Amino acid sequence: MEKLVADKWESEEHLNHKIIDMINTDNLRNNLMELAKLPHLAGTERDHQLAHMIRDRFLEAGFDTADLVPYDVLLSRPNRTNPNLVTLEDVEGQIIFSSTYQEKPLHEDDSDPEFIHAFNAFTPAGDVRTEAGRGVVYVNYARVEDFDKLEELNVNVSGCIVIARYGKIFRGNKVLQAQERGAQGIILFSDPRDVALEGVEAQNVYPNTWWLPGSGMQRGTTYMGTGDSLTPGWPSTAQAYRLKVEDVQLPKIPCQPIGYDDARVILKKIGGTPAPSDDWKGGLTGVAYNLGPELQDRYSNYTLRLKTHNVLQIHRSYNVIGTIKGEVEPDRYVLLGNHRDAWGYGASDPSSGTAQMLETARVFGQLISSTGWRPRRTLVFCSWGAEEYGLIGSTEWVEENVNKLQERAVMYLNTDNCASGPAILIPSSPLLWEPVTRIMKMVPGVRDGATLYDEWMANNVAQNRTSPNPVSIRAINDQMMKLEQVFILPAGLPGRPTVRHAVFAQSQFDNYAPARFPGISDLLYRIEELDAAERLEKEDEIRKHISDLTIMMERAASFLQDFHLI
C-alpha cells in the first residue's frame, strides 16, 4: 500500500536526475547515423533490418520482452523502371519538356538504388492530358476556399489538370478536392515562398542553408484514413478478412509531385485569368501565377501530360514492441513510441526520435541492471512500421490490442521529430500540462536557460498548478487516464466511423489540422447549399450529435466529482 500511494517524483528525485545524467549524446549521434545510413521505405529489406536491430537493442538493454509484430498491409510504390512524368508536348507529340523524378545529386555518393522515385502514395496509375493550348489551372493550395474562389471567378477545373502548391493542408485533401471538382489530374510542388525564403540561388538553399533546392520533391501519402485500408477497424493479421482493392476509398485521379524548378516551366506558360490577389502568388520570379485554364498564346499548340505508374501491393511491415514490467502497477501501461519507416533516409523524420528512444531504452536497462530499480508502471517501447503511408503499423496494433489498451493504458508519448528549432513544442492532451512542465523543470537548458522550462518561459506565458494529496494519487491518475475515454463515440463521428473522439480530432478537410468538436463542423459544412428536404435531414443529424455531446459533457462533469459520488 505504501508503494501504491507513494509519489515517486518526490521519493526518487535523485533518480530522475541520474537518468538525465546517463544520457550520452555520442550514443544519440551514432544511433542517428546508423538509422539514417540508408533509405528505409516501409516494407523494404532495410526497414526489416532496422526492425531486427531495434528488437535486439531492447533485448540487450535487458527488457523483459521484445517482439517483432508483423502485419501484411496494402502499400503503394512507384515503378522503378518506368518513372512518373509530367511532360509538355507539341501537336505532333514531340516532348518539349519533361519533369525530373529524382532530386539532383549534391555529392558523388548521394544516389542510392533503394531511394524511391518521387510519387504520392495511393494515387493510381494513369495517363491524362489536356487539350492543345488549354486545360491547365493553377489552384493555389487546393483548399476548399481556393476552389470556391475559382468558381467565383468562373474558372472551371472540370476536365483539367490542376497544379497546386504544397502547404496549408494535408496533400490528401488537395487530391480529394481536385477530384470532387472534376479535375482529371493534379500536380503538386513546393513553392519558394514556403520553402526557400532566402531565395532560390545555390548559396541560399541546401546544402548551403536548410532551405529546399529547386529539384526537391515532397513524397507523401494521400490516403485519407488510418491503418490498413483493406481491414478497416480490424488488425491485418493472417486470418483477417480483406476488402477488394477496388472497394477501398482511395484517390481516383493521378497525382505527381515535382520540384519548383520544373513547376516554373509549367506556370510560366499559363495565361487566362490573373491571380486574384497576392495571396495566390508564390516566390518564383518571372511567374505571374495566372490561373488558366488557357495557356499563353505562343504555347497554344502545347498539351500538358501527366503519366504515372504507381503500383498497389501487399507488403509485410513490422512493429517492434518492447516492455519493462512495472513494479507497483504492472497492469498500467505507459507507452513511448515513434515510427521507423521513411520516404528516404529519414534523418529528421523519424530517426531523430528513434535515436533518442534507443538511448532511453539503454539508460532504463542500465538503471535496472545496476540498481534493481523498476518503474512504477509497465513501460512499453514501440517502433511502428508503415507510418508514412497512414499510421498503419500503430493503428493495426491498437486494433489488435484495443481491449487491453482501453483498460490499462495510462498515456502515450510520441517522439517522431526530436529536433524542431529553438522553442520547445509539445502538442498533447491538456491533461498532461502538469507532468510536462514538471519534467521540463528537471531537464538542463540547451541555450542560455538553467532548464528547458526556463527557456520555454522566456517565449511563453505559463502558470503553475498545485502536485495533490499523495493518498488520492491513484484515484486522480485514474480520473486523468479515463476522462478522455468519456468522449469516445463507439460508432464514430457522423460520416467518419473510424474517428471516435468527439472533442479532439483531425479536420475532415485537412488531416494535418486539429478540429474541436469535429462532428459539428463536419455536419455544418455547406449546409446552406442543401435543398429544403436535405437541410431538414442534416439539421436532425446535428440535433442528435449535440444530444450525444451534451450527454458526454454531463458524464465528464460527473466523472470529475469526488470519487465516492456515483
Coordinates of C-alpha atoms in Angstrom, one line a residue:
M1 CA 0.0 0.0 0.0
E2 CA 2.9 2.4 0.7
K3 CA 4.3 1.8 -2.7
L4 CA 0.8 2.3 -4.3
V5 CA 0.2 5.7 -2.8
A6 CA 3.9 6.9 -2.8
D7 CA 4.9 9.8 -5.1
K8 CA 7.9 8.6 -7.0
W9 CA 8.6 12.1 -8.2
E10 CA 9.3 13.1 -4.6
S11 CA 10.9 9.9 -3.3
E12 CA 13.1 9.3 -6.3
E13 CA 14.1 12.9 -7.3
H14 CA 17.8 11.9 -7.3
L15 CA 17.0 9.1 -9.7
N16 CA 15.3 11.4 -12.1
H17 CA 18.5 13.5 -12.3
K18 CA 20.6 10.3 -12.6
I19 CA 18.6 9.3 -15.6
I20 CA 19.2 12.7 -17.3
D21 CA 22.9 12.5 -16.5
M22 CA 23.1 9.0 -18.0
I23 CA 22.1 10.2 -21.5
N24 CA 25.1 10.0 -23.8
T25 CA 25.0 12.4 -26.7
D26 CA 27.6 10.4 -28.6
N27 CA 25.1 7.5 -28.5
L28 CA 22.4 9.7 -29.9
R29 CA 24.7 10.7 -32.7
N30 CA 25.7 7.2 -33.5
N31 CA 22.2 5.9 -33.4
L32 CA 21.1 8.6 -35.8
M33 CA 23.9 7.8 -38.2
E34 CA 23.0 4.1 -38.2
L35 CA 19.3 4.7 -38.6
A36 CA 19.7 7.2 -41.5
K37 CA 22.6 5.5 -43.3
L38 CA 20.4 4.0 -46.0
P39 CA 16.8 4.6 -47.3
H40 CA 14.3 2.5 -45.5
L41 CA 10.8 2.7 -47.1
A42 CA 8.2 0.7 -45.2
G43 CA 8.3 -3.0 -46.1
T44 CA 11.7 -2.9 -47.7
E45 CA 14.7 -5.1 -46.7
R46 CA 16.4 -2.2 -44.9
D47 CA 13.2 -1.4 -43.0
H48 CA 13.2 -5.1 -41.8
Q49 CA 16.9 -4.9 -40.9
L50 CA 16.2 -1.9 -38.7
A51 CA 13.3 -3.6 -37.0
H52 CA 15.5 -6.5 -36.1
M53 CA 18.2 -4.2 -34.9
I54 CA 15.8 -2.3 -32.6
R55 CA 14.4 -5.5 -31.2
D56 CA 18.0 -6.7 -30.5
R57 CA 18.8 -3.4 -28.8
F58 CA 15.8 -3.8 -26.5
L59 CA 16.9 -7.3 -25.6
E60 CA 20.5 -6.2 -25.0
A61 CA 19.2 -3.4 -22.7
G62 CA 17.6 -6.1 -20.5
F63 CA 13.9 -5.6 -21.4
D64 CA 11.5 -8.2 -20.1
T65 CA 10.1 -8.7 -23.7
A66 CA 11.0 -7.5 -27.2
D67 CA 9.0 -8.8 -30.1
L68 CA 8.6 -8.3 -33.8
V69 CA 4.9 -7.9 -34.6
P70 CA 4.1 -8.5 -38.3
Y71 CA 1.2 -7.2 -40.4
D72 CA 0.6 -7.7 -44.1
V73 CA -0.8 -4.4 -45.4
L74 CA -1.6 -2.6 -48.6
L75 CA 1.2 -0.2 -49.7
S76 CA 1.8 1.9 -52.8
R77 CA 5.1 2.3 -54.7
P78 CA 6.2 3.9 -57.9
N79 CA 7.5 1.8 -60.8
R80 CA 11.3 1.7 -60.5
T81 CA 11.9 1.1 -64.3
N82 CA 9.1 3.4 -65.5
P83 CA 9.1 6.7 -63.6
N84 CA 6.1 9.1 -63.3
L85 CA 6.5 12.1 -65.6
V86 CA 4.9 15.4 -66.3
T87 CA 5.6 16.5 -69.9
L88 CA 4.8 19.3 -72.3
E89 CA 4.2 18.1 -75.9
D90 CA 3.5 19.8 -79.2
V91 CA 0.7 18.8 -81.5
E92 CA 3.0 16.3 -83.2
G93 CA 3.7 14.5 -79.9
Q94 CA 7.2 15.8 -79.6
I95 CA 8.3 16.2 -76.0
I96 CA 9.2 19.9 -75.3
F97 CA 9.7 19.5 -71.6
S98 CA 9.9 16.5 -69.2
S99 CA 9.9 16.7 -65.4
T100 CA 12.6 15.1 -63.2
Y101 CA 11.6 12.2 -60.9
Q102 CA 14.6 12.3 -58.6
E103 CA 16.4 15.1 -56.8
K104 CA 19.7 16.4 -58.3
P105 CA 22.6 14.6 -56.5
L106 CA 24.6 17.0 -54.4
H107 CA 27.6 14.7 -53.7
E108 CA 29.2 11.9 -55.7
D109 CA 27.8 9.2 -53.4
D110 CA 24.3 10.7 -53.0
S111 CA 22.5 8.3 -55.2
D112 CA 21.2 5.0 -53.8
P113 CA 19.3 2.4 -55.8
E114 CA 16.8 2.0 -53.0
F115 CA 15.9 5.7 -52.9
I116 CA 12.5 5.8 -54.5
H117 CA 11.4 8.0 -57.3
A118 CA 9.1 10.9 -56.4
F119 CA 5.5 9.9 -56.1
N120 CA 2.4 10.4 -54.0
A121 CA 1.3 7.1 -52.3
F122 CA -2.1 5.6 -53.1
T123 CA -2.7 7.7 -56.1
P124 CA -3.5 5.5 -59.1
A125 CA -1.6 4.8 -62.3
G126 CA -2.9 7.0 -65.0
D127 CA -2.3 8.8 -68.3
V128 CA -4.1 12.1 -68.7
R129 CA -3.5 15.1 -71.0
T130 CA -5.1 18.5 -71.7
E131 CA -6.3 19.9 -75.0
A132 CA -3.9 21.9 -77.1
G133 CA -3.5 25.3 -75.6
R134 CA -5.8 24.9 -72.7
G135 CA -6.8 22.7 -69.7
V136 CA -4.3 23.7 -67.1
V137 CA -5.5 25.5 -63.9
Y138 CA -3.3 26.9 -61.0
V139 CA -5.4 26.3 -57.8
N140 CA -3.1 27.9 -55.2
Y141 CA -3.1 25.5 -52.2
A142 CA -6.1 23.4 -53.4
R143 CA -8.1 24.2 -50.3
V144 CA -11.9 24.4 -50.3
E145 CA -11.7 28.2 -50.3
D146 CA -9.3 28.2 -53.2
F147 CA -11.7 26.1 -55.4
D148 CA -14.6 28.2 -54.2
K149 CA -12.7 31.3 -55.4
L150 CA -12.1 29.8 -58.8
E151 CA -15.8 29.1 -59.1
E152 CA -16.5 32.7 -58.2
L153 CA -14.1 33.8 -61.0
N154 CA -15.7 31.4 -63.5
V155 CA -12.6 29.3 -63.8
N156 CA -13.8 25.8 -64.3
V157 CA -11.4 23.0 -63.4
S158 CA -13.6 20.2 -64.7
G159 CA -11.6 18.0 -67.1
C160 CA -8.4 20.0 -66.5
I161 CA -5.1 19.1 -64.9
V162 CA -4.6 21.3 -61.9
I163 CA -1.3 22.4 -60.3
A164 CA -1.2 23.3 -56.6
R165 CA 1.3 24.5 -54.0
Y166 CA 2.1 22.1 -51.2
G167 CA 1.3 23.5 -47.7
K168 CA -1.6 24.8 -45.5
I169 CA -3.5 21.4 -45.6
F170 CA -2.8 17.7 -46.0
R171 CA -2.0 16.7 -49.5
G172 CA -4.7 14.0 -49.5
N173 CA -7.3 16.8 -49.0
K174 CA -5.8 18.6 -52.1
V175 CA -6.2 15.5 -54.2
L176 CA -9.8 14.9 -52.9
Q177 CA -10.8 18.4 -53.6
A178 CA -9.4 18.3 -57.1
Q179 CA -11.2 15.0 -57.7
E180 CA -14.5 16.2 -56.4
R181 CA -14.3 19.4 -58.5
G182 CA -13.9 17.3 -61.7
A183 CA -10.1 17.6 -62.4
Q184 CA -8.6 14.7 -64.3
G185 CA -5.2 15.0 -62.6
I186 CA -3.2 17.1 -60.1
I187 CA 0.4 18.2 -59.9
L188 CA 1.9 19.3 -56.5
F189 CA 5.0 21.4 -56.0
S190 CA 6.7 23.2 -53.1
D191 CA 6.8 26.9 -53.8
P192 CA 9.9 29.0 -52.8
R193 CA 7.6 31.4 -50.9
D194 CA 7.0 28.4 -48.5
V195 CA 10.3 26.5 -48.6
A196 CA 13.1 28.9 -49.8
L197 CA 12.5 32.1 -48.0
E198 CA 16.0 33.5 -48.6
G199 CA 15.9 32.9 -52.4
V200 CA 16.4 30.1 -54.8
E201 CA 20.0 30.7 -55.7
A202 CA 22.5 27.9 -54.9
Q203 CA 24.0 29.8 -52.0
N204 CA 20.6 30.2 -50.4
V205 CA 19.4 26.6 -50.5
Y206 CA 20.6 23.2 -49.3
P207 CA 23.4 22.2 -48.8
N208 CA 24.5 25.8 -48.1
T209 CA 21.4 26.5 -46.0
W210 CA 18.5 24.4 -44.8
W211 CA 16.0 25.7 -47.5
L212 CA 14.7 23.4 -50.2
P213 CA 16.6 23.4 -53.6
G214 CA 14.8 23.6 -56.9
S215 CA 14.8 19.8 -57.6
G216 CA 13.5 18.9 -54.1
M217 CA 10.2 17.0 -54.2
Q218 CA 7.9 16.1 -51.3
R219 CA 6.9 12.4 -51.2
G220 CA 3.9 11.5 -49.1
T221 CA 0.7 9.6 -48.8
T222 CA -2.7 10.8 -50.0
Y223 CA -4.7 8.2 -48.1
M224 CA -7.4 9.9 -46.0
G225 CA -7.8 7.2 -43.5
T226 CA -5.5 5.5 -40.9
G227 CA -4.4 1.9 -40.8
D228 CA -4.5 -0.8 -43.5
S229 CA -7.3 0.2 -45.9
L230 CA -8.1 -3.4 -46.6
T231 CA -9.0 -4.2 -43.0
P232 CA -10.8 -1.1 -41.6
G233 CA -11.4 -1.5 -37.9
W234 CA -9.6 -4.8 -37.6
P235 CA -6.0 -5.8 -37.4
S236 CA -4.3 -7.1 -40.6
T237 CA -3.4 -10.5 -39.2
A238 CA -3.2 -13.7 -41.2
Q239 CA -6.9 -14.6 -40.5
A240 CA -8.3 -11.2 -41.3
Y241 CA -10.9 -10.7 -44.0
R242 CA -9.6 -8.2 -46.6
L243 CA -11.7 -5.9 -48.8
K244 CA -11.1 -5.9 -52.5
V245 CA -8.8 -3.1 -53.6
E246 CA -11.4 -1.7 -55.9
D247 CA -13.8 -1.3 -52.9
V248 CA -11.4 0.8 -50.9
Q249 CA -11.8 4.6 -50.8
L250 CA -8.5 5.7 -52.5
P251 CA -7.9 8.6 -54.9
K252 CA -9.3 8.2 -58.3
I253 CA -7.1 10.7 -60.3
P254 CA -3.3 10.6 -60.9
C255 CA -1.1 12.9 -58.9
Q256 CA 2.6 13.7 -59.1
P257 CA 4.9 15.9 -57.0
I258 CA 7.6 18.0 -58.9
G259 CA 10.3 20.4 -57.8
Y260 CA 9.8 24.2 -58.1
D261 CA 12.3 24.4 -61.0
D262 CA 10.0 22.2 -63.0
A263 CA 6.9 23.9 -61.8
R264 CA 8.3 27.2 -63.0
V265 CA 8.4 25.8 -66.6
I266 CA 4.7 25.0 -66.5
L267 CA 3.5 28.0 -64.5
K268 CA 5.2 30.5 -66.9
K269 CA 3.1 29.2 -69.8
I270 CA -0.3 29.5 -68.1
G271 CA -2.4 32.5 -69.2
G272 CA -6.1 33.1 -68.7
T273 CA -7.4 34.7 -65.6
P274 CA -4.9 36.6 -63.5
A275 CA -4.2 35.7 -59.9
P276 CA -6.9 37.3 -57.7
S277 CA -4.6 38.6 -55.0
D278 CA -1.0 38.5 -53.7
D279 CA -2.0 35.5 -51.5
W280 CA -2.2 33.4 -54.7
K281 CA 1.3 34.4 -55.8
G282 CA 4.3 32.4 -54.8
G283 CA 8.0 33.1 -54.8
L284 CA 9.0 32.1 -58.4
T285 CA 10.5 35.1 -60.1
G286 CA 9.2 35.8 -63.6
V287 CA 5.9 33.8 -62.9
A288 CA 2.6 35.7 -62.9
Y289 CA 0.7 32.8 -61.2
N290 CA -2.1 33.1 -63.7
L291 CA -5.0 30.8 -63.1
G292 CA -5.6 29.5 -66.7
P293 CA -7.3 27.4 -68.0
E294 CA -5.8 28.8 -71.2
L295 CA -2.1 28.7 -72.0
Q296 CA -0.4 31.8 -73.3
D297 CA -0.9 32.4 -77.0
R298 CA 2.6 31.4 -78.0
Y299 CA 2.1 28.0 -76.4
S300 CA -1.3 27.4 -78.0
N301 CA -0.1 24.1 -79.6
Y302 CA 1.2 22.7 -76.3
T303 CA -0.5 19.9 -74.3
L304 CA 0.3 19.0 -70.7
R305 CA 0.5 15.3 -70.0
L306 CA 0.6 13.6 -66.6
K307 CA 1.6 9.9 -66.7
T308 CA 2.0 7.8 -63.5
H309 CA 2.8 4.1 -63.0
N310 CA 2.2 3.6 -59.2
V311 CA 1.5 0.0 -58.1
L312 CA -0.6 -1.3 -55.1
Q313 CA 0.8 -4.4 -53.4
I314 CA 0.5 -6.1 -50.0
H315 CA 3.8 -5.9 -48.1
R316 CA 4.9 -7.2 -44.7
S317 CA 5.6 -4.4 -42.1
Y318 CA 6.9 -5.0 -38.6
N319 CA 6.2 -3.2 -35.3
V320 CA 8.8 -3.7 -32.6
I321 CA 7.2 -3.8 -29.1
G322 CA 9.5 -4.0 -26.0
T323 CA 8.3 -3.9 -22.4
I324 CA 9.8 -3.3 -19.0
K325 CA 7.5 -4.7 -16.3
G326 CA 6.3 -2.2 -13.7
E327 CA 7.0 -2.8 -10.0
V328 CA 3.8 -1.4 -8.4
E329 CA 1.2 -1.3 -11.2
P330 CA 2.3 -3.8 -13.9
D331 CA -1.2 -3.6 -15.3
R332 CA -0.9 0.0 -16.2
Y333 CA 0.9 0.9 -19.4
V334 CA 3.0 4.0 -20.2
L335 CA 3.8 3.8 -23.9
L336 CA 6.7 5.5 -25.7
G337 CA 6.7 5.3 -29.4
N338 CA 7.9 6.5 -32.8
H339 CA 7.7 5.2 -36.3
R340 CA 10.7 3.8 -38.1
D341 CA 9.9 4.0 -41.8
A342 CA 10.8 6.9 -44.0
W343 CA 10.3 8.0 -47.6
G344 CA 14.0 8.3 -47.9
Y345 CA 16.8 8.4 -45.4
G346 CA 14.7 9.9 -42.7
A347 CA 17.4 11.6 -40.6
S348 CA 14.9 14.0 -39.1
D349 CA 11.6 12.3 -39.6
P350 CA 11.6 9.8 -37.9
S351 CA 15.1 8.8 -37.0
S352 CA 15.8 11.7 -34.7
G353 CA 13.0 10.4 -32.5
T354 CA 14.1 6.7 -32.8
A355 CA 17.7 7.7 -32.0
Q356 CA 16.6 9.1 -28.6
M357 CA 14.2 6.2 -28.0
L358 CA 17.1 3.7 -28.3
E359 CA 19.2 5.7 -25.9
T360 CA 16.3 6.0 -23.5
A361 CA 15.9 2.2 -23.7
R362 CA 19.6 1.8 -22.9
V363 CA 19.5 4.1 -19.9
F364 CA 16.5 2.3 -18.4
G365 CA 18.1 -1.1 -19.0
Q366 CA 21.3 0.0 -17.3
L367 CA 19.5 1.5 -14.4
I368 CA 17.6 -1.7 -13.8
S369 CA 20.6 -3.9 -14.1
S370 CA 22.9 -1.7 -11.9
T371 CA 20.4 -0.7 -9.1
G372 CA 17.5 -3.1 -9.3
W373 CA 15.1 -0.2 -9.8
R374 CA 12.0 -0.7 -11.8
P375 CA 9.4 1.9 -12.9
R376 CA 6.1 2.1 -11.1
R377 CA 4.1 1.1 -14.2
T378 CA 5.0 -1.1 -17.2
L379 CA 6.9 0.8 -19.9
V380 CA 6.0 -0.2 -23.5
F381 CA 8.5 0.9 -26.2
C382 CA 7.0 0.9 -29.7
S383 CA 8.8 1.2 -33.1
W384 CA 5.9 1.5 -35.6
G385 CA 6.1 0.3 -39.2
A386 CA 4.5 1.9 -42.3
E387 CA 3.5 5.2 -40.5
E388 CA 4.2 7.4 -43.5
Y389 CA 1.5 5.6 -45.5
G390 CA -1.2 6.5 -43.0
L391 CA -0.3 5.5 -39.4
I392 CA -0.6 1.9 -40.5
G393 CA 1.6 -0.1 -38.0
S394 CA 0.3 1.7 -34.9
T395 CA -3.3 1.6 -36.0
E396 CA -3.1 -2.2 -36.7
W397 CA -1.5 -2.8 -33.3
V398 CA -4.1 -0.8 -31.5
E399 CA -6.9 -2.6 -33.3
E400 CA -5.4 -5.9 -32.2
N401 CA -5.0 -4.8 -28.6
V402 CA -7.8 -2.3 -28.2
N403 CA -9.5 -4.1 -25.2
K404 CA -6.3 -4.2 -23.2
L405 CA -5.3 -0.6 -24.1
Q406 CA -8.7 0.8 -23.2
E407 CA -8.4 -0.7 -19.7
R408 CA -4.7 -0.4 -19.0
A409 CA -3.1 2.4 -21.0
V410 CA -2.2 5.5 -18.9
M411 CA -0.6 7.7 -21.6
Y412 CA 1.2 7.6 -24.9
L413 CA 4.3 9.7 -25.7
N414 CA 5.1 10.0 -29.4
T415 CA 8.5 11.4 -30.3
D416 CA 8.9 11.4 -34.1
N417 CA 10.9 14.6 -34.9
C418 CA 13.1 15.3 -32.0
A419 CA 14.8 18.4 -33.4
S420 CA 12.3 21.2 -34.1
G421 CA 14.1 24.6 -33.6
P422 CA 14.9 26.9 -30.7
A423 CA 11.5 26.7 -28.9
I424 CA 10.1 23.5 -27.3
L425 CA 6.7 22.4 -28.7
I426 CA 4.8 19.6 -27.1
P427 CA 1.3 19.1 -28.6
S428 CA -0.7 17.0 -26.2
S429 CA -3.8 16.5 -24.3
P430 CA -4.4 19.4 -21.8
L431 CA -4.5 16.8 -19.0
L432 CA -0.7 16.4 -19.4
W433 CA 0.1 20.0 -18.7
E434 CA 1.4 19.5 -15.2
P435 CA 3.7 16.4 -15.8
V436 CA 5.1 18.0 -18.9
T437 CA 6.0 21.3 -17.2
R438 CA 7.4 19.4 -14.2
I439 CA 9.7 17.3 -16.4
M440 CA 10.9 20.5 -18.3
K441 CA 11.9 22.0 -14.9
M442 CA 14.3 19.0 -14.4
V443 CA 16.0 18.9 -17.8
P444 CA 19.0 21.2 -18.3
G445 CA 18.6 24.0 -20.8
V446 CA 20.2 23.8 -24.2
R447 CA 20.8 27.5 -24.8
D448 CA 21.0 30.1 -22.1
G449 CA 18.5 28.9 -19.5
A450 CA 19.1 26.8 -16.4
T451 CA 16.4 24.4 -17.5
L452 CA 14.1 23.7 -20.5
Y453 CA 11.3 25.2 -18.5
D454 CA 13.2 28.5 -18.0
E455 CA 13.9 28.7 -21.8
W456 CA 10.3 27.9 -22.6
M457 CA 9.0 30.5 -20.1
A458 CA 11.1 33.1 -22.0
N459 CA 8.9 32.6 -25.0
N460 CA 5.5 31.6 -23.4
V461 CA 3.3 32.6 -20.6
A462 CA 2.6 29.8 -18.2
Q463 CA 1.1 29.4 -14.8
N464 CA 1.9 26.9 -12.0
R465 CA -0.6 24.4 -10.6
T466 CA -0.7 23.0 -7.1
S467 CA 1.3 18.1 -7.1
P468 CA -2.3 16.6 -5.0
N469 CA -2.6 14.7 -1.7
P470 CA -0.5 11.6 -2.2
V471 CA -3.2 9.4 -0.7
S472 CA -5.5 10.3 -3.6
I473 CA -2.9 9.9 -6.3
R474 CA -4.2 6.6 -7.6
A475 CA -7.8 7.9 -7.9
I476 CA -6.7 11.1 -9.6
N477 CA -4.5 9.2 -12.0
D478 CA -7.5 7.1 -13.0
Q479 CA -9.6 10.2 -13.4
M480 CA -7.0 11.7 -15.8
M481 CA -6.5 8.4 -17.6
K482 CA -10.2 7.6 -18.1
L483 CA -11.6 11.1 -18.7
E484 CA -10.5 11.1 -22.3
Q485 CA -12.4 7.8 -22.8
V486 CA -15.6 9.5 -21.8
F487 CA -15.5 11.4 -25.2
I488 CA -15.1 8.3 -27.3
L489 CA -18.1 7.7 -29.6
P490 CA -18.5 3.9 -30.2
A491 CA -19.9 4.4 -33.7
G492 CA -17.5 7.2 -34.6
L493 CA -18.2 10.7 -35.8
P494 CA -21.1 11.3 -38.3
G495 CA -19.8 10.0 -41.6
R496 CA -16.4 9.1 -40.2
P497 CA -16.8 5.8 -38.2
T498 CA -13.1 5.3 -37.7
V499 CA -12.6 8.7 -36.0
R500 CA -14.1 8.3 -32.5
H501 CA -13.1 11.2 -30.3
A502 CA -15.9 13.7 -30.2
V503 CA -13.9 16.7 -28.9
F504 CA -10.5 16.4 -30.5
A505 CA -9.9 15.0 -33.9
Q506 CA -8.3 15.9 -37.2
S507 CA -10.2 18.1 -39.5
Q508 CA -12.2 16.5 -42.3
F509 CA -10.8 19.0 -44.7
D510 CA -7.1 18.9 -43.6
N511 CA -5.7 15.8 -42.0
Y512 CA -2.8 18.0 -40.7
A513 CA -5.0 20.3 -38.7
P514 CA -6.9 19.7 -35.4
A515 CA -10.6 20.2 -35.1
R516 CA -12.5 20.9 -31.9
F517 CA -15.9 19.3 -31.8
P518 CA -15.3 18.0 -35.3
G519 CA -18.7 16.4 -35.7
I520 CA -20.4 19.8 -35.5
S521 CA -18.1 21.4 -38.1
D522 CA -18.4 18.3 -40.4
L523 CA -22.2 18.5 -40.3
L524 CA -22.4 22.2 -40.8
Y525 CA -20.1 22.1 -43.9
R526 CA -22.0 23.7 -46.8
I527 CA -25.4 23.2 -45.1
E528 CA -26.6 26.4 -46.8
E529 CA -26.3 24.7 -50.2
L530 CA -28.7 21.9 -49.4
D531 CA -32.3 21.8 -50.6
A532 CA -35.1 22.0 -48.0
A533 CA -35.5 18.3 -47.5
E534 CA -31.8 17.6 -47.3
R535 CA -31.4 20.5 -44.9
L536 CA -34.1 19.1 -42.6
E537 CA -32.4 15.8 -42.5
K538 CA -29.0 17.4 -41.8
E539 CA -30.5 19.5 -39.0
D540 CA -31.9 16.4 -37.4
E541 CA -28.4 14.8 -37.5
I542 CA -27.0 17.9 -35.9
R543 CA -29.6 17.8 -33.1
K544 CA -28.7 14.1 -32.5
H545 CA -25.0 14.8 -32.4
I546 CA -25.5 17.8 -30.0
S547 CA -27.5 15.5 -27.8
D548 CA -24.6 13.0 -27.8
L549 CA -22.2 15.8 -26.9
T550 CA -24.4 17.0 -24.1
I551 CA -24.6 13.6 -22.6
M552 CA -20.8 13.2 -22.8
M553 CA -20.3 16.6 -21.1
E554 CA -22.6 15.6 -18.3
R555 CA -20.7 12.3 -17.9
A556 CA -17.4 14.1 -17.9
A557 CA -18.6 16.5 -15.2
S558 CA -19.9 13.6 -13.1
F559 CA -16.6 11.7 -13.7
L560 CA -14.6 14.6 -12.1
Q561 CA -16.7 14.8 -9.0
D562 CA -15.5 13.4 -5.7
F563 CA -14.6 9.8 -6.0
H564 CA -17.2 8.5 -3.7
L565 CA -20.1 10.0 -5.6
I566 CA -21.8 8.0 -8.3

